[in-house]
DNA sequence: ATGGCCGCCCTAGGCGGA
């Protein structure tokens, strides 16, 4: 059996519902995990998704900010959300599809100043990553379940996950402090970085390009903020990965591109 | 190196994004 999982920070699911259904038509993933839906649950555009054949939907949204959802054409079981940092800010939802526990995350961006004393948003981001590590360490001790983590984790950990390692070292998303926290989350569950199984570490790989560039494609100052991780139980199960870079060039695009992985499960 | 653009919200300037 195969499982095709997509993740996409959509930056408003209502504004871009036509792009979502286009992605579903083009790629037909079993499961699509969305972040930054910016949509209260009762206003989620379910009708268009049902029409596209995606009748299994779980979501955790609120007005204006953040928000995550899992949209699937296969049944979703045991859906739940976890709160981090004592906040109810819609940054995680999980559900099981085809026997695989899928976690969809939207990690705090962290603001501009990479100093947790001066900038409480950065402190929030570090604490969020710490809580992820603690949680996954316990989860791993309990079971060897097939698990996948996806989402906008807002950290580009590797040198070639950013356009300029040197120039990004003091820029939030690539600072040594948050990368160390990020690596601790990975170590806590021995997560496998799935896209990097297929793209060598010395090759650039991005999933986000700023809206602010005059021409995102030409300047190509990207970052790999969107991730797909597999648990050790899925070691060797990934059969392919792609980043849909061209979706960044669609009409009225999200600033993130979808990332898609296939697994034999 | 910086500034550049988006989308949301008690529809307008402030916030959050990264």
PDB file of C-alpha atoms (C1' of nucleotides) in Angstrom:
ATOM      1  CA  UNK A   1       0.000   0.000   0.000  1.00  0.00           C
ATOM      2  CA  UNK A   2       1.213   3.518  -0.748  1.00  0.00           C
ATOM      3  CA  UNK A   3       0.649   6.763   1.092  1.00  0.00           C
ATOM      4  CA  UNK A   4       1.158  10.116  -0.603  1.00  0.00           C
ATOM      5  CA  UNK A   5       1.395  13.044   1.793  1.00  0.00           C
ATOM      6  CA  UNK A   6       1.531  16.715   0.841  1.00  0.00           C
ATOM      7  CA  UNK A   7       2.217  19.731   3.046  1.00  0.00           C
ATOM      8  CA  UNK A   8       1.542  23.339   2.124  1.00  0.00           C
ATOM      9  CA  UNK A   9       1.498  26.609   3.983  1.00  0.00           C
ATOM     10  CA  UNK A  10      -1.419  28.086   2.078  1.00  0.00           C
ATOM     11  CA  UNK A  11      -1.522  31.571   3.686  1.00  0.00           C
ATOM     12  CA  UNK A  12      -5.343  31.735   3.775  1.00  0.00           C
ATOM     13  CA  UNK A  13      -7.260  28.675   2.663  1.00  0.00           C
ATOM     14  CA  UNK A  14     -10.346  30.672   1.704  1.00  0.00           C
ATOM     15  CA  UNK A  15      -8.465  33.104  -0.516  1.00  0.00           C
ATOM     16  CA  UNK A  16      -6.601  30.261  -2.234  1.00  0.00           C
ATOM     17  CA  UNK A  17      -9.127  27.430  -2.275  1.00  0.00           C
ATOM     18  CA  UNK A  18      -8.871  27.261  -6.086  1.00  0.00           C
ATOM     19  CA  UNK A  19      -5.121  26.696  -5.798  1.00  0.00           C
ATOM     20  CA  UNK A  20      -5.743  23.953  -3.241  1.00  0.00           C
ATOM     21  CA  UNK A  21      -8.163  22.114  -5.528  1.00  0.00           C
ATOM     22  CA  UNK A  22      -5.726  22.567  -8.412  1.00  0.00           C
ATOM     23  CA  UNK A  23      -2.994  20.933  -6.369  1.00  0.00           C
ATOM     24  CA  UNK A  24      -5.340  18.079  -5.448  1.00  0.00           C
ATOM     25  CA  UNK A  25      -6.313  17.593  -9.105  1.00  0.00           C
ATOM     26  CA  UNK A  26      -2.685  17.715 -10.297  1.00  0.00           C
ATOM     27  CA  UNK A  27      -1.109  15.538  -7.635  1.00  0.00           C
ATOM     28  CA  UNK A  28      -3.918  13.501  -6.044  1.00  0.00           C
ATOM     29  CA  UNK A  29      -2.207  13.075  -2.664  1.00  0.00           C
ATOM     30  CA  UNK A  30      -3.967  10.823  -0.167  1.00  0.00           C
ATOM     31  CA  UNK A  31      -3.485  13.490   2.472  1.00  0.00           C
ATOM     32  CA  UNK A  32      -2.858  17.232   2.278  1.00  0.00           C
ATOM     33  CA  UNK A  33      -1.729  19.074   5.403  1.00  0.00           C
ATOM     34  CA  UNK A  34      -2.345  22.808   5.348  1.00  0.00           C
ATOM     35  CA  UNK A  35      -0.907  25.530   7.558  1.00  0.00           C
ATOM     36  CA  UNK A  36      -1.854  29.171   8.006  1.00  0.00           C
ATOM     37  CA  UNK A  37      -5.436  28.463   7.006  1.00  0.00           C
ATOM     38  CA  UNK A  38      -6.443  31.718   8.774  1.00  0.00           C
ATOM     39  CA  UNK A  39      -9.973  30.414   8.957  1.00  0.00           C
ATOM     40  CA  UNK A  40     -12.407  29.599  11.781  1.00  0.00           C
ATOM     41  CA  UNK A  41     -13.568  25.965  11.604  1.00  0.00           C
ATOM     42  CA  UNK A  42     -17.189  26.833  10.729  1.00  0.00           C
ATOM     43  CA  UNK A  43     -16.042  28.844   7.694  1.00  0.00           C
ATOM     44  CA  UNK A  44     -13.636  26.222   6.317  1.00  0.00           C
ATOM     45  CA  UNK A  45     -14.273  25.745   2.558  1.00  0.00           C
ATOM     46  CA  UNK A  46     -15.341  22.097   2.831  1.00  0.00           C
ATOM     47  CA  UNK A  47     -17.728  22.081  -0.116  1.00  0.00           C
ATOM     48  CA  UNK A  48     -15.027  22.644  -2.744  1.00  0.00           C
ATOM     49  CA  UNK A  49     -12.854  19.974  -1.130  1.00  0.00           C
ATOM     50  CA  UNK A  50     -15.701  17.457  -0.982  1.00  0.00           C
ATOM     51  CA  UNK A  51     -16.358  18.127  -4.649  1.00  0.00           C
ATOM     52  CA  UNK A  52     -12.703  17.343  -5.343  1.00  0.00           C
ATOM     53  CA  UNK A  53     -13.156  13.979  -3.614  1.00  0.00           C
ATOM     54  CA  UNK A  54     -11.545  14.984  -0.322  1.00  0.00           C
ATOM     55  CA  UNK A  55     -14.333  14.169   2.087  1.00  0.00           C
ATOM     56  CA  UNK A  56     -12.248  13.526   5.205  1.00  0.00           C
ATOM     57  CA  UNK A  57     -11.261  16.791   6.844  1.00  0.00           C
ATOM     58  CA  UNK A  58     -10.031  17.656  10.303  1.00  0.00           C
ATOM     59  CA  UNK A  59      -9.072  21.174  11.253  1.00  0.00           C
ATOM     60  CA  UNK A  60      -8.030  23.466  14.036  1.00  0.00           C
ATOM     61  CA  UNK A  61      -8.565  27.041  13.006  1.00  0.00           C
ATOM     62  CA  UNK A  62      -9.326  30.474  14.372  1.00  0.00           C
ATOM     63  CA  UNK A  63     -10.016  33.901  12.963  1.00  0.00           C
ATOM     64  CA  UNK A  64      -7.155  35.687  11.259  1.00  0.00           C
ATOM     65  CA  UNK A  65      -4.036  33.849  12.370  1.00  0.00           C
ATOM     66  CA  UNK A  66      -2.350  30.477  12.134  1.00  0.00           C
ATOM     67  CA  UNK A  67      -4.613  27.442  11.751  1.00  0.00           C
ATOM     68  CA  UNK A  68      -3.912  23.917  10.510  1.00  0.00           C
ATOM     69  CA  UNK A  69      -5.990  21.296   8.705  1.00  0.00           C
ATOM     70  CA  UNK A  70      -5.664  17.786   7.307  1.00  0.00           C
ATOM     71  CA  UNK A  71      -7.629  17.101   4.125  1.00  0.00           C
ATOM     72  CA  UNK A  72      -7.807  13.522   2.848  1.00  0.00           C
ATOM     73  CA  UNK A  73      -9.436  11.235   0.298  1.00  0.00           C
ATOM     74  CA  UNK A  74      -8.893   8.321   2.693  1.00  0.00           C
ATOM     75  CA  UNK A  75     -10.441   8.012   6.155  1.00  0.00           C
ATOM     76  CA  UNK A  76      -8.782   9.907   8.999  1.00  0.00           C
ATOM     77  CA  UNK A  77      -8.899   8.299  12.414  1.00  0.00           C
ATOM     78  CA  UNK A  78      -8.105   9.416  15.961  1.00  0.00           C
ATOM     79  CA  UNK A  79      -7.864  13.100  15.179  1.00  0.00           C
ATOM     80  CA  UNK A  80      -6.596  15.285  17.984  1.00  0.00           C
ATOM     81  CA  UNK A  81      -4.822  18.541  18.632  1.00  0.00           C
ATOM     82  CA  UNK A  82      -2.076  19.336  21.086  1.00  0.00           C
ATOM     83  CA  UNK A  83      -1.435  22.699  22.620  1.00  0.00           C
ATOM     84  CA  UNK A  84       2.050  24.062  23.060  1.00  0.00           C
ATOM     85  CA  UNK A  85       3.378  26.782  25.352  1.00  0.00           C
ATOM     86  CA  UNK A  86       0.030  26.992  27.144  1.00  0.00           C
ATOM     87  CA  UNK A  87      -1.589  28.663  24.151  1.00  0.00           C
ATOM     88  CA  UNK A  88      -4.634  27.700  22.122  1.00  0.00           C
ATOM     89  CA  UNK A  89      -3.258  29.022  18.872  1.00  0.00           C
ATOM     90  CA  UNK A  90      -4.004  26.244  16.363  1.00  0.00           C
ATOM     91  CA  UNK A  91      -0.474  25.107  15.540  1.00  0.00           C
ATOM     92  CA  UNK A  92      -0.886  21.322  15.587  1.00  0.00           C
ATOM     93  CA  UNK A  93      -3.326  18.673  14.483  1.00  0.00           C
ATOM     94  CA  UNK A  94      -2.814  14.959  14.026  1.00  0.00           C
ATOM     95  CA  UNK A  95      -4.761  12.070  12.532  1.00  0.00           C
ATOM     96  CA  UNK A  96      -4.069   8.548  11.337  1.00  0.00           C
ATOM     97  CA  UNK A  97      -4.357   7.649   7.634  1.00  0.00           C
ATOM     98  CA  UNK A  98      -3.647   4.177   6.244  1.00  0.00           C
ATOM     99  CA  UNK A  99      -2.192   3.243   9.611  1.00  0.00           C
ATOM    100  CA  UNK A 100       0.283   6.134   9.670  1.00  0.00           C
ATOM    101  CA  UNK A 101       0.050   8.763  12.411  1.00  0.00           C
ATOM    102  CA  UNK A 102       0.356  12.126  10.678  1.00  0.00           C
ATOM    103  CA  UNK A 103       1.314  15.274  12.590  1.00  0.00           C
ATOM    104  CA  UNK A 104       0.770  18.644  10.995  1.00  0.00           C
ATOM    105  CA  UNK A 105       2.668  21.553  12.586  1.00  0.00           C
ATOM    106  CA  UNK A 106       2.914  25.285  12.250  1.00  0.00           C
ATOM    107  CA  UNK A 107       5.877  26.323  14.388  1.00  0.00           C
ATOM    108  CA  UNK A 108       5.989  30.012  15.448  1.00  0.00           C
ATOM    109  CA  UNK A 109       7.972  32.193  13.053  1.00  0.00           C
ATOM    110  CA  UNK A 110       9.821  33.911  15.892  1.00  0.00           C
ATOM    111  CA  UNK A 111       9.809  37.580  14.891  1.00  0.00           C
ATOM    112  CA  UNK A 112      12.861  39.531  13.746  1.00  0.00           C
ATOM    113  CA  UNK A 113      15.268  39.740  16.674  1.00  0.00           C
ATOM    114  CA  UNK A 114      16.984  36.398  17.432  1.00  0.00           C
ATOM    115  CA  UNK A 115      17.220  37.083  21.160  1.00  0.00           C
ATOM    116  CA  UNK A 116      14.760  35.347  23.516  1.00  0.00           C
ATOM    117  CA  UNK A 117      15.301  38.040  26.175  1.00  0.00           C
ATOM    118  CA  UNK A 118      14.498  40.983  23.921  1.00  0.00           C
ATOM    119  CA  UNK A 119      11.965  39.220  21.717  1.00  0.00           C
ATOM    120  CA  UNK A 120       9.208  37.131  23.257  1.00  0.00           C
ATOM    121  CA  UNK A 121       8.239  35.721  19.860  1.00  0.00           C
ATOM    122  CA  UNK A 122      11.676  34.174  19.528  1.00  0.00           C
ATOM    123  CA  UNK A 123      11.412  32.868  23.096  1.00  0.00           C
ATOM    124  CA  UNK A 124       8.043  31.331  22.146  1.00  0.00           C
ATOM    125  CA  UNK A 125       9.595  29.622  19.134  1.00  0.00           C
ATOM    126  CA  UNK A 126      12.418  28.119  21.201  1.00  0.00           C
ATOM    127  CA  UNK A 127       9.993  26.931  23.874  1.00  0.00           C
ATOM    128  CA  UNK A 128       7.719  25.436  21.236  1.00  0.00           C
ATOM    129  CA  UNK A 129      10.620  23.420  19.798  1.00  0.00           C
ATOM    130  CA  UNK A 130      11.639  22.316  23.305  1.00  0.00           C
ATOM    131  CA  UNK A 131       8.117  21.073  23.998  1.00  0.00           C
ATOM    132  CA  UNK A 132       8.066  19.216  20.682  1.00  0.00           C
ATOM    133  CA  UNK A 133      11.291  17.444  21.679  1.00  0.00           C
ATOM    134  CA  UNK A 134       9.940  16.451  25.087  1.00  0.00           C
ATOM    135  CA  UNK A 135       6.694  15.173  23.618  1.00  0.00           C
ATOM    136  CA  UNK A 136       8.317  13.150  20.833  1.00  0.00           C
ATOM    137  CA  UNK A 137      10.864  11.639  23.197  1.00  0.00           C
ATOM    138  CA  UNK A 138       8.001  10.242  25.296  1.00  0.00           C
ATOM    139  CA  UNK A 139       6.059   9.136  22.215  1.00  0.00           C
ATOM    140  CA  UNK A 140       9.056   7.242  20.887  1.00  0.00           C
ATOM    141  CA  UNK A 141       9.614   5.499  24.212  1.00  0.00           C
ATOM    142  CA  UNK A 142       5.995   4.290  24.188  1.00  0.00           C
ATOM    143  CA  UNK A 143       5.705   2.832  20.692  1.00  0.00           C
ATOM    144  CA  UNK A 144       7.486   2.213  17.426  1.00  0.00           C
ATOM    145  CA  UNK A 145       4.501   3.458  15.434  1.00  0.00           C
ATOM    146  CA  UNK A 146       4.662   4.553  11.818  1.00  0.00           C
ATOM    147  CA  UNK A 147       4.631   8.322  12.109  1.00  0.00           C
ATOM    148  CA  UNK A 148       5.092  11.276   9.817  1.00  0.00           C
ATOM    149  CA  UNK A 149       5.619  14.886  10.827  1.00  0.00           C
ATOM    150  CA  UNK A 150       4.970  17.575   8.247  1.00  0.00           C
ATOM    151  CA  UNK A 151       4.500  21.280   8.228  1.00  0.00           C
ATOM    152  CA  UNK A 152       5.908  24.738   8.263  1.00  0.00           C
ATOM    153  CA  UNK A 153       8.535  24.297  10.948  1.00  0.00           C
ATOM    154  CA  UNK A 154       9.968  27.763  10.267  1.00  0.00           C
ATOM    155  CA  UNK A 155      13.566  26.574  10.582  1.00  0.00           C
ATOM    156  CA  UNK A 156      15.952  25.993   7.684  1.00  0.00           C
ATOM    157  CA  UNK A 157      18.498  23.782   9.442  1.00  0.00           C
ATOM    158  CA  UNK A 158      21.147  22.949   6.849  1.00  0.00           C
ATOM    159  CA  UNK A 159      23.685  25.170   5.149  1.00  0.00           C
ATOM    160  CA  UNK A 160      22.056  24.611   1.774  1.00  0.00           C
ATOM    161  CA  UNK A 161      18.526  25.048   3.086  1.00  0.00           C
ATOM    162  CA  UNK A 162      19.102  28.797   2.666  1.00  0.00           C
ATOM    163  CA  UNK A 163      20.399  30.915  -0.217  1.00  0.00           C
ATOM    164  CA  UNK A 164      23.316  32.246   1.827  1.00  0.00           C
ATOM    165  CA  UNK A 165      24.381  30.408   4.951  1.00  0.00           C
ATOM    166  CA  UNK A 166      26.766  33.182   5.971  1.00  0.00           C
ATOM    167  CA  UNK A 167      24.271  36.000   5.511  1.00  0.00           C
ATOM    168  CA  UNK A 168      21.498  34.084   7.246  1.00  0.00           C
ATOM    169  CA  UNK A 169      23.304  33.129  10.444  1.00  0.00           C
ATOM    170  CA  UNK A 170      21.764  36.056  12.340  1.00  0.00           C
ATOM    171  CA  UNK A 171      18.415  35.874  10.575  1.00  0.00           C
ATOM    172  CA  UNK A 172      15.573  34.141  12.403  1.00  0.00           C
ATOM    173  CA  UNK A 173      14.943  30.716  10.800  1.00  0.00           C
ATOM    174  CA  UNK A 174      18.657  29.911  10.408  1.00  0.00           C
ATOM    175  CA  UNK A 175      20.348  31.008  13.664  1.00  0.00           C
ATOM    176  CA  UNK A 176      22.525  28.427  15.435  1.00  0.00           C
ATOM    177  CA  UNK A 177      20.337  28.653  18.548  1.00  0.00           C
ATOM    178  CA  UNK A 178      17.103  27.616  16.863  1.00  0.00           C
ATOM    179  CA  UNK A 179      18.848  25.104  14.591  1.00  0.00           C
ATOM    180  CA  UNK A 180      20.223  23.395  17.727  1.00  0.00           C
ATOM    181  CA  UNK A 181      16.681  23.226  19.171  1.00  0.00           C
ATOM    182  CA  UNK A 182      15.396  21.900  15.854  1.00  0.00           C
ATOM    183  CA  UNK A 183      18.084  19.200  15.803  1.00  0.00           C
ATOM    184  CA  UNK A 184      17.109  18.223  19.341  1.00  0.00           C
ATOM    185  CA  UNK A 185      13.540  17.661  18.130  1.00  0.00           C
ATOM    186  CA  UNK A 186      14.874  15.453  15.327  1.00  0.00           C
ATOM    187  CA  UNK A 187      17.085  13.511  17.751  1.00  0.00           C
ATOM    188  CA  UNK A 188      14.218  13.031  20.239  1.00  0.00           C
ATOM    189  CA  UNK A 189      12.448  10.654  17.850  1.00  0.00           C
ATOM    190  CA  UNK A 190      15.267   9.854  15.428  1.00  0.00           C
ATOM    191  CA  UNK A 191      13.211  11.507  12.695  1.00  0.00           C
ATOM    192  CA  UNK A 192      14.296  10.972   9.087  1.00  0.00           C
ATOM    193  CA  UNK A 193      14.555  14.134   6.952  1.00  0.00           C
ATOM    194  CA  UNK A 194      12.738  12.726   3.925  1.00  0.00           C
ATOM    195  CA  UNK A 195      13.437  15.376   1.230  1.00  0.00           C
ATOM    196  CA  UNK A 196      17.148  15.239   2.028  1.00  0.00           C
ATOM    197  CA  UNK A 197      17.155  11.492   1.336  1.00  0.00           C
ATOM    198  CA  UNK A 198      16.634  12.452  -2.291  1.00  0.00           C
ATOM    199  CA  UNK A 199      18.570  15.727  -2.548  1.00  0.00           C
ATOM    200  CA  UNK A 200      22.252  15.756  -1.484  1.00  0.00           C
ATOM    201  CA  UNK A 201      23.124  18.032   1.416  1.00  0.00           C
ATOM    202  CA  UNK A 202      25.418  20.173  -0.766  1.00  0.00           C
ATOM    203  CA  UNK A 203      22.563  20.998  -3.146  1.00  0.00           C
ATOM    204  CA  UNK A 204      20.209  23.936  -2.542  1.00  0.00           C
ATOM    205  CA  UNK A 205      16.667  23.008  -1.567  1.00  0.00           C
ATOM    206  CA  UNK A 206      13.991  25.588  -0.735  1.00  0.00           C
ATOM    207  CA  UNK A 207      10.261  25.630  -0.065  1.00  0.00           C
ATOM    208  CA  UNK A 208       9.694  29.333   0.648  1.00  0.00           C
ATOM    209  CA  UNK A 209      10.463  32.528  -1.231  1.00  0.00           C
ATOM    210  CA  UNK A 210       9.625  35.964   0.163  1.00  0.00           C
ATOM    211  CA  UNK A 211       6.829  38.024  -1.351  1.00  0.00           C
ATOM    212  CA  UNK A 212       9.165  40.996  -1.088  1.00  0.00           C
ATOM    213  CA  UNK A 213      11.561  40.052  -3.837  1.00  0.00           C
ATOM    214  CA  UNK A 214      10.819  41.774  -7.131  1.00  0.00           C
ATOM    215  CA  UNK A 215      11.184  38.452  -8.893  1.00  0.00           C
ATOM    216  CA  UNK A 216      11.272  35.462  -6.540  1.00  0.00           C
ATOM    217  CA  UNK A 217      12.430  33.079  -9.255  1.00  0.00           C
ATOM    218  CA  UNK A 218      15.313  35.176 -10.554  1.00  0.00           C
ATOM    219  CA  UNK A 219      16.609  36.298  -7.158  1.00  0.00           C
ATOM    220  CA  UNK A 220      15.948  32.769  -5.799  1.00  0.00           C
ATOM    221  CA  UNK A 221      16.667  33.724  -2.193  1.00  0.00           C
ATOM    222  CA  UNK A 222      14.754  30.833  -0.753  1.00  0.00           C
ATOM    223  CA  UNK A 223      14.670  28.906   2.477  1.00  0.00           C
ATOM    224  CA  UNK A 224      13.586  25.331   3.279  1.00  0.00           C
ATOM    225  CA  UNK A 225      11.058  25.958   6.019  1.00  0.00           C
ATOM    226  CA  UNK A 226       8.586  23.194   5.147  1.00  0.00           C
ATOM    227  CA  UNK A 227       9.523  19.698   6.195  1.00  0.00           C
ATOM    228  CA  UNK A 228       8.543  16.065   5.995  1.00  0.00           C
ATOM    229  CA  UNK A 229       9.914  13.697   8.623  1.00  0.00           C
ATOM    230  CA  UNK A 230       9.412   9.953   8.936  1.00  0.00           C
ATOM    231  CA  UNK A 231       9.748   7.837  12.054  1.00  0.00           C
ATOM    232  CA  UNK A 232      12.327   5.029  12.225  1.00  0.00           C
ATOM    233  CA  UNK A 233       9.478   2.552  11.602  1.00  0.00           C
ATOM    234  CA  UNK A 234       9.268   4.093   8.102  1.00  0.00           C
ATOM    235  CA  UNK A 235      12.986   3.795   7.425  1.00  0.00           C
ATOM    236  CA  UNK A 236      13.341   2.882   3.758  1.00  0.00           C
ATOM    237  CA  UNK A 237       9.636   3.450   3.093  1.00  0.00           C
ATOM    238  CA  UNK A 238       9.930   6.764   1.245  1.00  0.00           C
ATOM    239  CA  UNK A 239       9.828   6.173  -2.503  1.00  0.00           C
ATOM    240  CA  UNK A 240       9.911   9.747  -3.764  1.00  0.00           C
ATOM    241  CA  UNK A 241       9.716  13.416  -2.839  1.00  0.00           C
ATOM    242  CA  UNK A 242       9.129  16.621  -4.706  1.00  0.00           C
ATOM    243  CA  UNK A 243       8.783  20.310  -4.059  1.00  0.00           C
ATOM    244  CA  UNK A 244       6.238  21.935  -6.347  1.00  0.00           C
ATOM    245  CA  UNK A 245       8.316  25.022  -6.987  1.00  0.00           C
ATOM    246  CA  UNK A 246       6.135  26.013  -9.910  1.00  0.00           C
ATOM    247  CA  UNK A 247       3.183  26.538  -7.536  1.00  0.00           C
ATOM    248  CA  UNK A 248       5.075  29.548  -6.135  1.00  0.00           C
ATOM    249  CA  UNK A 249       4.551  31.074  -9.585  1.00  0.00           C
ATOM    250  CA  UNK A 250       0.803  30.473  -9.737  1.00  0.00           C
ATOM    251  CA  UNK A 251      -1.595  33.433  -9.829  1.00  0.00           C
ATOM    252  CA  UNK A 252      -1.873  35.067  -6.373  1.00  0.00           C
ATOM    253  CA  UNK A 253       0.398  32.406  -4.854  1.00  0.00           C
ATOM    254  CA  UNK A 254       1.240  31.424  -1.334  1.00  0.00           C
ATOM    255  CA  UNK A 255       4.823  32.339  -0.477  1.00  0.00           C
ATOM    256  CA  UNK A 256       5.383  28.630   0.288  1.00  0.00           C
ATOM    257  CA  UNK A 257       5.511  25.790  -2.230  1.00  0.00           C
ATOM    258  CA  UNK A 258       3.904  22.391  -1.536  1.00  0.00           C
ATOM    259  CA  UNK A 259       6.210  19.524  -0.579  1.00  0.00           C
ATOM    260  CA  UNK A 260       5.026  15.991  -1.346  1.00  0.00           C
ATOM    261  CA  UNK A 261       6.344  12.588  -0.313  1.00  0.00           C
ATOM    262  CA  UNK A 262       5.362   9.049  -1.267  1.00  0.00           C
ATOM    263  CA  UNK A 263       5.686   6.134   1.140  1.00  0.00           C
ATOM    264  CA  UNK A 264       5.242   2.402   0.827  1.00  0.00           C
ATOM    265  CA  UNK A 265       3.358   1.560   4.016  1.00  0.00           C
TER     266      UNK A 265
ATOM    267  C1'  DA B   1      22.813  45.051   4.064  1.00  0.00           C
ATOM    268  C1'  DT B   2      18.494  46.755   3.419  1.00  0.00           C
ATOM    269  C1'  DG B   3      13.974  46.994   1.903  1.00  0.00           C
ATOM    270  C1'  DG B   4      11.127  45.064  -0.502  1.00  0.00           C
ATOM    271  C1'  DC B   5       4.974  42.378  -0.142  1.00  0.00           C
ATOM    272  C1'  DC B   6       1.216  40.009   1.513  1.00  0.00           C
ATOM    273  C1'  DG B   7      -3.461  38.848   4.132  1.00  0.00           C
ATOM    274  C1'  DC B   8      -6.024  39.439   8.017  1.00  0.00           C
ATOM    275  C1'  DC B   9      -9.082  42.295  10.730  1.00  0.00           C
ATOM    276  C1'  DC B  10     -15.227  45.613  13.747  1.00  0.00           C
ATOM    277  C1'  DT B  11     -12.169  48.752   6.011  1.00  0.00           C
ATOM    278  C1'  DA B  12      -7.873  51.167   7.852  1.00  0.00           C
ATOM    279  C1'  DG B  13      -3.697  51.185   9.699  1.00  0.00           C
ATOM    280  C1'  DG B  14      -1.548  47.797  12.595  1.00  0.00           C
ATOM    281  C1'  DC B  15      -0.098  43.195  13.218  1.00  0.00           C
ATOM    282  C1'  DG B  16       2.062  39.010  11.868  1.00  0.00           C
ATOM    283  C1'  DG B  17       4.660  36.784   8.663  1.00  0.00           C
ATOM    284  C1'  DA B  18      10.250  35.098   7.999  1.00  0.00           C
TER     285       DA B  18
END
